CSV table of C-alpha atoms in Angstrom, one decimal:
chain,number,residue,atom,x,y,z
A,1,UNK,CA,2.0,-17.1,59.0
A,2,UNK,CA,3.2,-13.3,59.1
A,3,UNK,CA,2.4,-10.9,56.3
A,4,UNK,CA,5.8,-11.3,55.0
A,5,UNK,CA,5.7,-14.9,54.8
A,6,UNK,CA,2.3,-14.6,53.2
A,7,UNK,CA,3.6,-11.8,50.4
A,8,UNK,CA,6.7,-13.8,50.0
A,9,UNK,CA,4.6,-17.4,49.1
A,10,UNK,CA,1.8,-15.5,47.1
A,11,UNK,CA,5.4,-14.0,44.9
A,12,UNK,CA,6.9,-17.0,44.7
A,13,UNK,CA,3.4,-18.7,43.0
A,14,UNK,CA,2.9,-15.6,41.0
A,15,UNK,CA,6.0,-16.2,39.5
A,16,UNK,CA,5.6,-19.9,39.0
A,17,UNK,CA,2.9,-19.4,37.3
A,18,UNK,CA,4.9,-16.7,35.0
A,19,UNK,CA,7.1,-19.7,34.0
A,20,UNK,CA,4.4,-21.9,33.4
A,21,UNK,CA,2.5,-19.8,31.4
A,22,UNK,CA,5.8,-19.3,29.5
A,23,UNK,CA,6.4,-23.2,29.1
A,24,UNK,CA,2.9,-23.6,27.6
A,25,UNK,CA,3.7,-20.7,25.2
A,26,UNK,CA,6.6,-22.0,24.1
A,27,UNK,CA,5.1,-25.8,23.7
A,28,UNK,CA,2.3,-24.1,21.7
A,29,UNK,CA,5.0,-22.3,19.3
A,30,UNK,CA,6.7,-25.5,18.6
A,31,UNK,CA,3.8,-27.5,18.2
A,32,UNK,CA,2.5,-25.1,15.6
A,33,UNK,CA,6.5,-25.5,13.6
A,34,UNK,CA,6.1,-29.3,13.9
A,35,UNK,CA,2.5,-28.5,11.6
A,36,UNK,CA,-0.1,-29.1,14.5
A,37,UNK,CA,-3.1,-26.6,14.0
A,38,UNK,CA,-3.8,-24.1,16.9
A,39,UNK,CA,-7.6,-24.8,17.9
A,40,UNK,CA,-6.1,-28.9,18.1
A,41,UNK,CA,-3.6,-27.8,20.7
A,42,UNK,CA,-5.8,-25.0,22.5
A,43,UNK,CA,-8.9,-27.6,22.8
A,44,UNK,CA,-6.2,-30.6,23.8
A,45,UNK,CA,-4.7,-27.9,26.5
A,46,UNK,CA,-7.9,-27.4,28.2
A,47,UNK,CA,-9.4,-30.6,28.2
A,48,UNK,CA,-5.8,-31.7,30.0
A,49,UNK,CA,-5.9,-29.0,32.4
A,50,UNK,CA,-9.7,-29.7,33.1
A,51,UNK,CA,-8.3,-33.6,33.9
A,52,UNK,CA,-5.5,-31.9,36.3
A,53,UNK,CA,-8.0,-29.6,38.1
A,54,UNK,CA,-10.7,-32.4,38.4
A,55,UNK,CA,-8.1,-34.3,39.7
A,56,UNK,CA,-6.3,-32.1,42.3
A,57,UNK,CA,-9.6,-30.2,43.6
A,58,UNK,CA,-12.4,-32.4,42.6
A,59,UNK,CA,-15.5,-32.3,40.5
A,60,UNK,CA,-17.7,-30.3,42.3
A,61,UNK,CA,-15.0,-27.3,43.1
A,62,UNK,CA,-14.0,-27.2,39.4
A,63,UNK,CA,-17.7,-27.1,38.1
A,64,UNK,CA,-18.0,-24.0,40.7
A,65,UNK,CA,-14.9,-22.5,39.0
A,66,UNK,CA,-16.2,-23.7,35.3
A,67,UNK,CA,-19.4,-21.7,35.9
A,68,UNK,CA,-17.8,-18.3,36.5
A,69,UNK,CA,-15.5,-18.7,33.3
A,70,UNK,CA,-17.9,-17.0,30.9
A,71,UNK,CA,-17.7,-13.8,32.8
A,72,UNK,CA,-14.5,-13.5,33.5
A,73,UNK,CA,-14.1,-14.3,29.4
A,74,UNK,CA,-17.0,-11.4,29.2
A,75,UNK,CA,-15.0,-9.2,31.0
A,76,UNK,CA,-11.4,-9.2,29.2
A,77,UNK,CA,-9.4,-11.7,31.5
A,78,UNK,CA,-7.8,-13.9,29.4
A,79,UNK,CA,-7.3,-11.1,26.6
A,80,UNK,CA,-4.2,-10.5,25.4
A,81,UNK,CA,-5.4,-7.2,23.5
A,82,UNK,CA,-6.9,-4.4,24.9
A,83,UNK,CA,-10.3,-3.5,23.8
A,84,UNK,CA,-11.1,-0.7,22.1
């Protein structure tokens, strides 16, 4: 696969995800009209995406990834607020 090919795919997945990430955002907002309480949805969220990842990449790959998650928490990655 050329560079261009390769710039073009990792775009196109960037921007999948964009839409995704959008979806979920969405589905959170409605869920919290409809009365359901944030923590219910965010803990609900992950244990369904941990099912997904488990599923699609197997245990052992995703308890890899699980195990670098504190850092990357640490270090401001899924912040949505700069720090200060």
């Amino acid at each position: 696969m050329d560079t261009t090919t390769e710039q073009q795919d990792r775009f196109a997945a960037a921007e999948e995800r964009q839409i995704a990430m959008s979806i979920l955002i969405e589905t959170f907002a409605e869920a919290e009209l409809d009365g359901l309480d944030e923590d219910s949805m965010t803990q609900a969220a992950l244990f369904v995406a941990f099912q997904k990842l488990v599923s699609c990449y197997g245990e052992d790959a995703v308890a890899t990834f699980a195990e670098r998650l504190p850092e990357r928490v640490r270090h401001g990655e899924f912040s949505i607020l700069t720090r200060q």
